[in-house]
Amino acid sequence: MDDRAAVPLFMAPSSSRALQIEQWAQLLEALDVGSPSIDTTADQMAEDLPSELVPEVNNQLAERGCHFRVKQGQKSILCKPSSH
């Protein structure tokens, strides 16, 4: 008889991944609220979010009551070369 516990089919994110998701959500929420001393916007910072975290960070933002959402494949319009 095997006494090992069955492995659940759904596994929660690893603690380091969960921490990353929480930190990204906190940062983006704070940037979305804004501060006169911070020049970076939530949209600009979201460009650095690893794409594999986007759905989970968006879920975390929703759970926190934040209306900001990261768009998959978001690119900055501020970095486009001038057409002059």
mmCIF file of N, CA, C and O in Angstrom:
data_model
loop_
_atom_site.group_PDB
_atom_site.id
_atom_site.type_symbol
_atom_site.label_atom_id
_atom_site.label_comp_id
_atom_site.label_asym_id
_atom_site.label_seq_id
_atom_site.Cartn_x
_atom_site.Cartn_y
_atom_site.Cartn_z
ATOM 1 N N MET A 1 0.851 -1.176 0.000
ATOM 2 C CA MET A 1 0.000 0.000 0.000
ATOM 3 C C MET A 1 0.893 1.235 0.000
ATOM 4 O O MET A 1 1.851 1.327 0.747
ATOM 5 N N ASP A 2 0.548 2.213 -0.802
ATOM 6 C CA ASP A 2 1.310 3.437 -0.933
ATOM 7 C C ASP A 2 0.761 4.479 0.035
ATOM 8 O O ASP A 2 -0.394 4.858 -0.045
ATOM 9 N N ASP A 3 1.610 4.945 0.980
ATOM 10 C CA ASP A 3 1.169 5.894 1.997
ATOM 11 C C ASP A 3 1.394 7.353 1.588
ATOM 12 O O ASP A 3 1.051 8.262 2.325
ATOM 13 N N ARG A 4 1.994 7.577 0.424
ATOM 14 C CA ARG A 4 2.252 8.950 -0.015
ATOM 15 C C ARG A 4 0.936 9.654 -0.340
ATOM 16 O O ARG A 4 0.020 9.053 -0.864
ATOM 17 N N ALA A 5 0.878 10.938 -0.020
ATOM 18 C CA ALA A 5 -0.313 11.733 -0.328
ATOM 19 C C ALA A 5 -0.412 11.924 -1.834
ATOM 20 O O ALA A 5 0.592 12.045 -2.529
ATOM 21 N N ALA A 6 -1.622 11.939 -2.321
ATOM 22 C CA ALA A 6 -1.847 12.167 -3.748
ATOM 23 C C ALA A 6 -1.476 13.606 -4.087
ATOM 24 O O ALA A 6 -1.706 14.523 -3.303
ATOM 25 N N VAL A 7 -0.886 13.804 -5.239
ATOM 26 C CA VAL A 7 -0.522 15.143 -5.692
ATOM 27 C C VAL A 7 -1.775 15.789 -6.271
ATOM 28 O O VAL A 7 -2.437 15.201 -7.121
ATOM 29 N N PRO A 8 -2.138 16.980 -5.792
ATOM 30 C CA PRO A 8 -3.335 17.635 -6.332
ATOM 31 C C PRO A 8 -3.141 17.979 -7.804
ATOM 32 O O PRO A 8 -2.032 18.269 -8.251
ATOM 33 N N LEU A 9 -4.232 17.947 -8.555
ATOM 34 C CA LEU A 9 -4.158 18.272 -9.977
ATOM 35 C C LEU A 9 -3.874 19.761 -10.178
ATOM 36 O O LEU A 9 -3.199 20.147 -11.110
ATOM 37 N N PHE A 10 -4.414 20.594 -9.303
ATOM 38 C CA PHE A 10 -4.140 22.022 -9.381
ATOM 39 C C PHE A 10 -3.143 22.371 -8.291
ATOM 40 O O PHE A 10 -3.355 22.078 -7.135
ATOM 41 N N MET A 11 -2.069 22.995 -8.691
ATOM 42 C CA MET A 11 -1.064 23.381 -7.702
ATOM 43 C C MET A 11 -0.984 24.900 -7.678
ATOM 44 O O MET A 11 -0.976 25.551 -8.715
ATOM 45 N N ALA A 12 -0.934 25.461 -6.499
ATOM 46 C CA ALA A 12 -0.799 26.910 -6.344
ATOM 47 C C ALA A 12 0.555 27.341 -6.879
ATOM 48 O O ALA A 12 1.500 26.548 -6.904
ATOM 49 N N PRO A 13 0.645 28.607 -7.316
ATOM 50 C CA PRO A 13 1.950 29.086 -7.789
ATOM 51 C C PRO A 13 2.999 28.930 -6.691
ATOM 52 O O PRO A 13 2.687 29.009 -5.510
ATOM 53 N N SER A 14 4.232 28.703 -7.107
ATOM 54 C CA SER A 14 5.309 28.599 -6.120
ATOM 55 C C SER A 14 5.371 29.892 -5.320
ATOM 56 O O SER A 14 4.916 30.941 -5.767
ATOM 57 N N SER A 15 5.929 29.818 -4.138
ATOM 58 C CA SER A 15 5.953 30.998 -3.280
ATOM 59 C C SER A 15 6.716 32.152 -3.920
ATOM 60 O O SER A 15 6.329 33.307 -3.780
ATOM 61 N N SER A 16 7.788 31.861 -4.658
ATOM 62 C CA SER A 16 8.532 32.955 -5.286
ATOM 63 C C SER A 16 7.720 33.568 -6.430
ATOM 64 O O SER A 16 7.724 34.782 -6.622
ATOM 65 N N ARG A 17 7.001 32.749 -7.176
ATOM 66 C CA ARG A 17 6.145 33.267 -8.247
ATOM 67 C C ARG A 17 4.992 34.067 -7.648
ATOM 68 O O ARG A 17 4.655 35.145 -8.132
ATOM 69 N N ALA A 18 4.388 33.548 -6.585
ATOM 70 C CA ALA A 18 3.289 34.252 -5.923
ATOM 71 C C ALA A 18 3.773 35.602 -5.393
ATOM 72 O O ALA A 18 3.063 36.606 -5.488
ATOM 73 N N LEU A 19 4.991 35.635 -4.866
ATOM 74 C CA LEU A 19 5.563 36.884 -4.370
ATOM 75 C C LEU A 19 5.786 37.865 -5.516
ATOM 76 O O LEU A 19 5.481 39.050 -5.398
ATOM 77 N N GLN A 20 6.291 37.371 -6.636
ATOM 78 C CA GLN A 20 6.490 38.221 -7.815
ATOM 79 C C GLN A 20 5.165 38.828 -8.253
ATOM 80 O O GLN A 20 5.088 40.018 -8.563
ATOM 81 N N ILE A 21 4.134 38.008 -8.324
ATOM 82 C CA ILE A 21 2.812 38.470 -8.755
ATOM 83 C C ILE A 21 2.303 39.546 -7.802
ATOM 84 O O ILE A 21 1.824 40.595 -8.232
ATOM 85 N N GLU A 22 2.425 39.291 -6.510
ATOM 86 C CA GLU A 22 1.976 40.252 -5.501
ATOM 87 C C GLU A 22 2.751 41.566 -5.615
ATOM 88 O O GLU A 22 2.171 42.650 -5.572
ATOM 89 N N GLN A 23 4.064 41.487 -5.790
ATOM 90 C CA GLN A 23 4.881 42.701 -5.880
ATOM 91 C C GLN A 23 4.556 43.503 -7.133
ATOM 92 O O GLN A 23 4.473 44.726 -7.095
ATOM 93 N N TRP A 24 4.388 42.824 -8.260
ATOM 94 C CA TRP A 24 4.024 43.515 -9.492
ATOM 95 C C TRP A 24 2.667 44.195 -9.342
ATOM 96 O O TRP A 24 2.489 45.342 -9.762
ATOM 97 N N ALA A 25 1.712 43.489 -8.750
ATOM 98 C CA ALA A 25 0.379 44.066 -8.561
ATOM 99 C C ALA A 25 0.451 45.301 -7.661
ATOM 100 O O ALA A 25 -0.170 46.332 -7.962
ATOM 101 N N GLN A 26 1.201 45.222 -6.573
ATOM 102 C CA GLN A 26 1.344 46.368 -5.670
ATOM 103 C C GLN A 26 1.989 47.549 -6.385
ATOM 104 O O GLN A 26 1.539 48.697 -6.244
ATOM 105 N N LEU A 27 3.043 47.289 -7.139
ATOM 106 C CA LEU A 27 3.747 48.349 -7.848
ATOM 107 C C LEU A 27 2.837 49.015 -8.887
ATOM 108 O O LEU A 27 2.736 50.240 -8.938
ATOM 109 N N LEU A 28 2.168 48.198 -9.703
ATOM 110 C CA LEU A 28 1.314 48.752 -10.749
ATOM 111 C C LEU A 28 0.132 49.506 -10.151
ATOM 112 O O LEU A 28 -0.275 50.544 -10.680
ATOM 113 N N GLU A 29 -0.406 48.999 -9.053
ATOM 114 C CA GLU A 29 -1.502 49.698 -8.387
ATOM 115 C C GLU A 29 -1.036 51.064 -7.876
ATOM 116 O O GLU A 29 -1.718 52.077 -8.059
ATOM 117 N N ALA A 30 0.123 51.112 -7.249
ATOM 118 C CA ALA A 30 0.662 52.374 -6.735
ATOM 119 C C ALA A 30 0.929 53.356 -7.870
ATOM 120 O O ALA A 30 0.621 54.552 -7.761
ATOM 121 N N LEU A 31 1.485 52.869 -8.967
ATOM 122 C CA LEU A 31 1.760 53.737 -10.113
ATOM 123 C C LEU A 31 0.465 54.220 -10.757
ATOM 124 O O LEU A 31 0.394 55.346 -11.263
ATOM 125 N N ASP A 32 -0.555 53.376 -10.756
ATOM 126 C CA ASP A 32 -1.847 53.765 -11.325
ATOM 127 C C ASP A 32 -2.474 54.893 -10.509
ATOM 128 O O ASP A 32 -3.058 55.813 -11.065
ATOM 129 N N VAL A 33 -2.312 54.839 -9.188
ATOM 130 C CA VAL A 33 -2.823 55.906 -8.315
ATOM 131 C C VAL A 33 -2.050 57.193 -8.585
ATOM 132 O O VAL A 33 -2.615 58.278 -8.637
ATOM 133 N N GLY A 34 -0.744 57.043 -8.782
ATOM 134 C CA GLY A 34 0.103 58.182 -9.132
ATOM 135 C C GLY A 34 0.663 58.915 -7.934
ATOM 136 O O GLY A 34 0.172 58.799 -6.815
ATOM 137 N N SER A 35 1.708 59.661 -8.193
ATOM 138 C CA SER A 35 2.369 60.488 -7.190
ATOM 139 C C SER A 35 3.121 61.577 -7.939
ATOM 140 O O SER A 35 3.738 61.304 -8.965
ATOM 141 N N PRO A 36 3.088 62.797 -7.436
ATOM 142 C CA PRO A 36 3.800 63.876 -8.118
ATOM 143 C C PRO A 36 5.311 63.646 -8.191
ATOM 144 O O PRO A 36 5.979 64.194 -9.057
ATOM 145 N N SER A 37 5.848 62.814 -7.310
ATOM 146 C CA SER A 37 7.301 62.602 -7.291
ATOM 147 C C SER A 37 7.743 61.438 -8.169
ATOM 148 O O SER A 37 8.926 61.163 -8.273
ATOM 149 N N ILE A 38 6.796 60.751 -8.819
ATOM 150 C CA ILE A 38 7.134 59.604 -9.677
ATOM 151 C C ILE A 38 6.713 59.920 -11.105
ATOM 152 O O ILE A 38 5.553 60.222 -11.363
ATOM 153 N N ASP A 39 7.673 59.841 -12.021
ATOM 154 C CA ASP A 39 7.409 60.162 -13.425
ATOM 155 C C ASP A 39 6.934 58.959 -14.234
ATOM 156 O O ASP A 39 6.386 59.126 -15.315
ATOM 157 N N THR A 40 7.164 57.756 -13.750
ATOM 158 C CA THR A 40 6.805 56.548 -14.486
ATOM 159 C C THR A 40 5.326 56.232 -14.293
ATOM 160 O O THR A 40 4.810 56.328 -13.184
ATOM 161 N N THR A 41 4.664 55.845 -15.377
ATOM 162 C CA THR A 41 3.256 55.466 -15.282
ATOM 163 C C THR A 41 3.134 53.946 -15.163
ATOM 164 O O THR A 41 4.081 53.211 -15.457
ATOM 165 N N ALA A 42 1.959 53.500 -14.764
ATOM 166 C CA ALA A 42 1.698 52.065 -14.683
ATOM 167 C C ALA A 42 1.852 51.426 -16.066
ATOM 168 O O ALA A 42 2.400 50.329 -16.198
ATOM 169 N N ASP A 43 1.389 52.103 -17.106
ATOM 170 C CA ASP A 43 1.526 51.573 -18.474
ATOM 171 C C ASP A 43 2.992 51.387 -18.851
ATOM 172 O O ASP A 43 3.360 50.380 -19.450
ATOM 173 N N GLN A 44 3.834 52.362 -18.510
ATOM 174 C CA GLN A 44 5.251 52.259 -18.835
ATOM 175 C C GLN A 44 5.902 51.102 -18.081
ATOM 176 O O GLN A 44 6.669 50.330 -18.651
ATOM 177 N N MET A 45 5.607 50.967 -16.799
ATOM 178 C CA MET A 45 6.210 49.906 -15.991
ATOM 179 C C MET A 45 5.699 48.539 -16.431
ATOM 180 O O MET A 45 6.444 47.556 -16.405
ATOM 181 N N ALA A 46 4.459 48.470 -16.856
ATOM 182 C CA ALA A 46 3.869 47.189 -17.271
ATOM 183 C C ALA A 46 4.608 46.581 -18.460
ATOM 184 O O ALA A 46 4.567 45.371 -18.671
ATOM 185 N N GLU A 47 5.326 47.410 -19.218
ATOM 186 C CA GLU A 47 6.101 46.903 -20.355
ATOM 187 C C GLU A 47 7.177 45.918 -19.910
ATOM 188 O O GLU A 47 7.588 45.059 -20.672
ATOM 189 N N ASP A 48 7.637 46.038 -18.664
ATOM 190 C CA ASP A 48 8.694 45.172 -18.147
ATOM 191 C C ASP A 48 8.167 43.904 -17.480
ATOM 192 O O ASP A 48 8.951 43.047 -17.077
ATOM 193 N N LEU A 49 6.854 43.799 -17.359
ATOM 194 C CA LEU A 49 6.250 42.624 -16.735
ATOM 195 C C LEU A 49 6.401 41.417 -17.655
ATOM 196 O O LEU A 49 6.026 41.474 -18.827
ATOM 197 N N PRO A 50 6.977 40.320 -17.159
ATOM 198 C CA PRO A 50 7.082 39.112 -17.992
ATOM 199 C C PRO A 50 5.695 38.665 -18.465
ATOM 200 O O PRO A 50 4.741 38.629 -17.669
ATOM 201 N N SER A 51 5.565 38.362 -19.743
ATOM 202 C CA SER A 51 4.253 38.061 -20.328
ATOM 203 C C SER A 51 3.558 36.880 -19.656
ATOM 204 O O SER A 51 2.336 36.846 -19.591
ATOM 205 N N GLU A 52 4.335 35.937 -19.118
ATOM 206 C CA GLU A 52 3.710 34.777 -18.478
ATOM 207 C C GLU A 52 3.033 35.138 -17.152
ATOM 208 O O GLU A 52 2.231 34.370 -16.629
ATOM 209 N N LEU A 53 3.331 36.316 -16.618
ATOM 210 C CA LEU A 53 2.713 36.749 -15.358
ATOM 211 C C LEU A 53 1.485 37.638 -15.566
ATOM 212 O O LEU A 53 0.751 37.902 -14.618
ATOM 213 N N VAL A 54 1.262 38.092 -16.796
ATOM 214 C CA VAL A 54 0.191 39.062 -17.060
ATOM 215 C C VAL A 54 -1.174 38.595 -16.545
ATOM 216 O O VAL A 54 -1.832 39.333 -15.808
ATOM 217 N N PRO A 55 -1.639 37.395 -16.887
ATOM 218 C CA PRO A 55 -2.980 37.005 -16.413
ATOM 219 C C PRO A 55 -3.094 36.985 -14.883
ATOM 220 O O PRO A 55 -4.085 37.466 -14.323
ATOM 221 N N GLU A 56 -2.084 36.481 -14.224
ATOM 222 C CA GLU A 56 -2.127 36.389 -12.765
ATOM 223 C C GLU A 56 -2.012 37.768 -12.103
ATOM 224 O O GLU A 56 -2.672 38.031 -11.097
ATOM 225 N N VAL A 57 -1.198 38.643 -12.669
ATOM 226 C CA VAL A 57 -1.089 40.003 -12.131
ATOM 227 C C VAL A 57 -2.417 40.737 -12.331
ATOM 228 O O VAL A 57 -2.903 41.428 -11.425
ATOM 229 N N ASN A 58 -3.029 40.576 -13.487
ATOM 230 C CA ASN A 58 -4.333 41.202 -13.727
ATOM 231 C C ASN A 58 -5.379 40.675 -12.748
ATOM 232 O O ASN A 58 -6.207 41.445 -12.249
ATOM 233 N N ASN A 59 -5.345 39.377 -12.453
ATOM 234 C CA ASN A 59 -6.268 38.814 -11.459
ATOM 235 C C ASN A 59 -6.020 39.436 -10.092
ATOM 236 O O ASN A 59 -6.963 39.781 -9.368
ATOM 237 N N GLN A 60 -4.752 39.582 -9.730
ATOM 238 C CA GLN A 60 -4.388 40.169 -8.444
ATOM 239 C C GLN A 60 -4.849 41.625 -8.370
ATOM 240 O O GLN A 60 -5.372 42.077 -7.343
ATOM 241 N N LEU A 61 -4.683 42.366 -9.471
ATOM 242 C CA LEU A 61 -5.139 43.757 -9.507
ATOM 243 C C LEU A 61 -6.658 43.822 -9.309
ATOM 244 O O LEU A 61 -7.157 44.673 -8.567
ATOM 245 N N ALA A 62 -7.381 42.916 -9.951
ATOM 246 C CA ALA A 62 -8.840 42.875 -9.806
ATOM 247 C C ALA A 62 -9.238 42.574 -8.362
ATOM 248 O O ALA A 62 -10.135 43.208 -7.811
ATOM 249 N N GLU A 63 -8.544 41.609 -7.756
ATOM 250 C CA GLU A 63 -8.836 41.255 -6.367
ATOM 251 C C GLU A 63 -8.579 42.428 -5.426
ATOM 252 O O GLU A 63 -9.242 42.563 -4.402
ATOM 253 N N ARG A 64 -7.612 43.267 -5.777
ATOM 254 C CA ARG A 64 -7.271 44.422 -4.942
ATOM 255 C C ARG A 64 -8.202 45.601 -5.202
ATOM 256 O O ARG A 64 -8.090 46.640 -4.568
ATOM 257 N N GLY A 65 -9.095 45.475 -6.180
ATOM 258 C CA GLY A 65 -10.023 46.555 -6.503
ATOM 259 C C GLY A 65 -9.419 47.633 -7.387
ATOM 260 O O GLY A 65 -9.978 48.713 -7.527
ATOM 261 N N CYS A 66 -8.283 47.332 -7.996
ATOM 262 C CA CYS A 66 -7.611 48.272 -8.895
ATOM 263 C C CYS A 66 -8.180 48.106 -10.303
ATOM 264 O O CYS A 66 -8.363 46.988 -10.772
ATOM 265 N N HIS A 67 -8.448 49.212 -10.969
ATOM 266 C CA HIS A 67 -9.036 49.153 -12.311
ATOM 267 C C HIS A 67 -7.995 49.020 -13.425
ATOM 268 O O HIS A 67 -8.352 48.734 -14.562
ATOM 269 N N PHE A 68 -6.719 49.214 -13.101
ATOM 270 C CA PHE A 68 -5.664 49.099 -14.106
ATOM 271 C C PHE A 68 -5.507 47.638 -14.527
ATOM 272 O O PHE A 68 -5.581 46.733 -13.704
ATOM 273 N N ARG A 69 -5.310 47.393 -15.815
ATOM 274 C CA ARG A 69 -5.015 46.053 -16.332
ATOM 275 C C ARG A 69 -3.859 46.156 -17.309
ATOM 276 O O ARG A 69 -3.772 47.085 -18.110
ATOM 277 N N VAL A 70 -2.986 45.160 -17.262
ATOM 278 C CA VAL A 70 -1.873 45.065 -18.195
ATOM 279 C C VAL A 70 -2.408 44.462 -19.485
ATOM 280 O O VAL A 70 -3.132 43.470 -19.455
ATOM 281 N N LYS A 71 -2.040 45.065 -20.584
ATOM 282 C CA LYS A 71 -2.431 44.527 -21.896
ATOM 283 C C LYS A 71 -1.322 43.612 -22.384
ATOM 284 O O LYS A 71 -0.154 43.978 -22.319
ATOM 285 N N GLN A 72 -1.676 42.432 -22.837
ATOM 286 C CA GLN A 72 -0.680 41.479 -23.341
ATOM 287 C C GLN A 72 0.044 42.098 -24.528
ATOM 288 O O GLN A 72 -0.572 42.666 -25.420
ATOM 289 N N GLY A 73 1.376 42.032 -24.511
ATOM 290 C CA GLY A 73 2.173 42.574 -25.617
ATOM 291 C C GLY A 73 2.198 44.089 -25.652
ATOM 292 O O GLY A 73 2.421 44.684 -26.690
ATOM 293 N N GLN A 74 1.972 44.728 -24.519
ATOM 294 C CA GLN A 74 1.928 46.184 -24.420
ATOM 295 C C GLN A 74 3.268 46.795 -24.831
ATOM 296 O O GLN A 74 4.309 46.358 -24.405
ATOM 297 N N LYS A 75 3.236 47.788 -25.684
ATOM 298 C CA LYS A 75 4.436 48.506 -26.117
ATOM 299 C C LYS A 75 4.265 49.984 -25.836
ATOM 300 O O LYS A 75 3.185 50.524 -25.949
ATOM 301 N N SER A 76 5.358 50.631 -25.514
ATOM 302 C CA SER A 76 5.307 52.048 -25.186
ATOM 303 C C SER A 76 5.199 52.893 -26.453
ATOM 304 O O SER A 76 5.953 52.717 -27.402
ATOM 305 N N ILE A 77 4.262 53.841 -26.444
ATOM 306 C CA ILE A 77 4.183 54.777 -27.564
ATOM 307 C C ILE A 77 5.229 55.890 -27.400
ATOM 308 O O ILE A 77 5.525 56.601 -28.330
ATOM 309 N N LEU A 78 5.790 56.001 -26.198
ATOM 310 C CA LEU A 78 6.790 57.022 -25.943
ATOM 311 C C LEU A 78 8.145 56.670 -26.563
ATOM 312 O O LEU A 78 8.978 57.538 -26.753
ATOM 313 N N CYS A 79 8.366 55.414 -26.874
ATOM 314 C CA CYS A 79 9.663 54.978 -27.383
ATOM 315 C C CYS A 79 9.701 54.897 -28.904
ATOM 316 O O CYS A 79 10.705 54.516 -29.468
ATOM 317 N N LYS A 80 8.618 55.245 -29.577
ATOM 318 C CA LYS A 80 8.617 55.180 -31.033
ATOM 319 C C LYS A 80 9.500 56.286 -31.590
ATOM 320 O O LYS A 80 9.494 57.412 -31.103
ATOM 321 N N PRO A 81 10.272 55.969 -32.633
ATOM 322 C CA PRO A 81 11.112 57.003 -33.243
ATOM 323 C C PRO A 81 10.264 58.100 -33.871
ATOM 324 O O PRO A 81 9.160 57.858 -34.332
ATOM 325 N N SER A 82 10.804 59.287 -33.884
ATOM 326 C CA SER A 82 10.108 60.422 -34.465
ATOM 327 C C SER A 82 10.000 60.234 -35.973
ATOM 328 O O SER A 82 10.898 59.723 -36.624
ATOM 329 N N SER A 83 8.890 60.683 -36.536
ATOM 330 C CA SER A 83 8.679 60.543 -37.986
ATOM 331 C C SER A 83 9.089 61.791 -38.729
ATOM 332 O O SER A 83 8.717 61.992 -39.871
ATOM 333 N N HIS A 84 9.840 62.682 -38.113
ATOM 334 C CA HIS A 84 10.287 63.929 -38.752
ATOM 335 C C HIS A 84 11.389 63.682 -39.729
ATOM 336 O O HIS A 84 12.289 63.011 -39.596
#
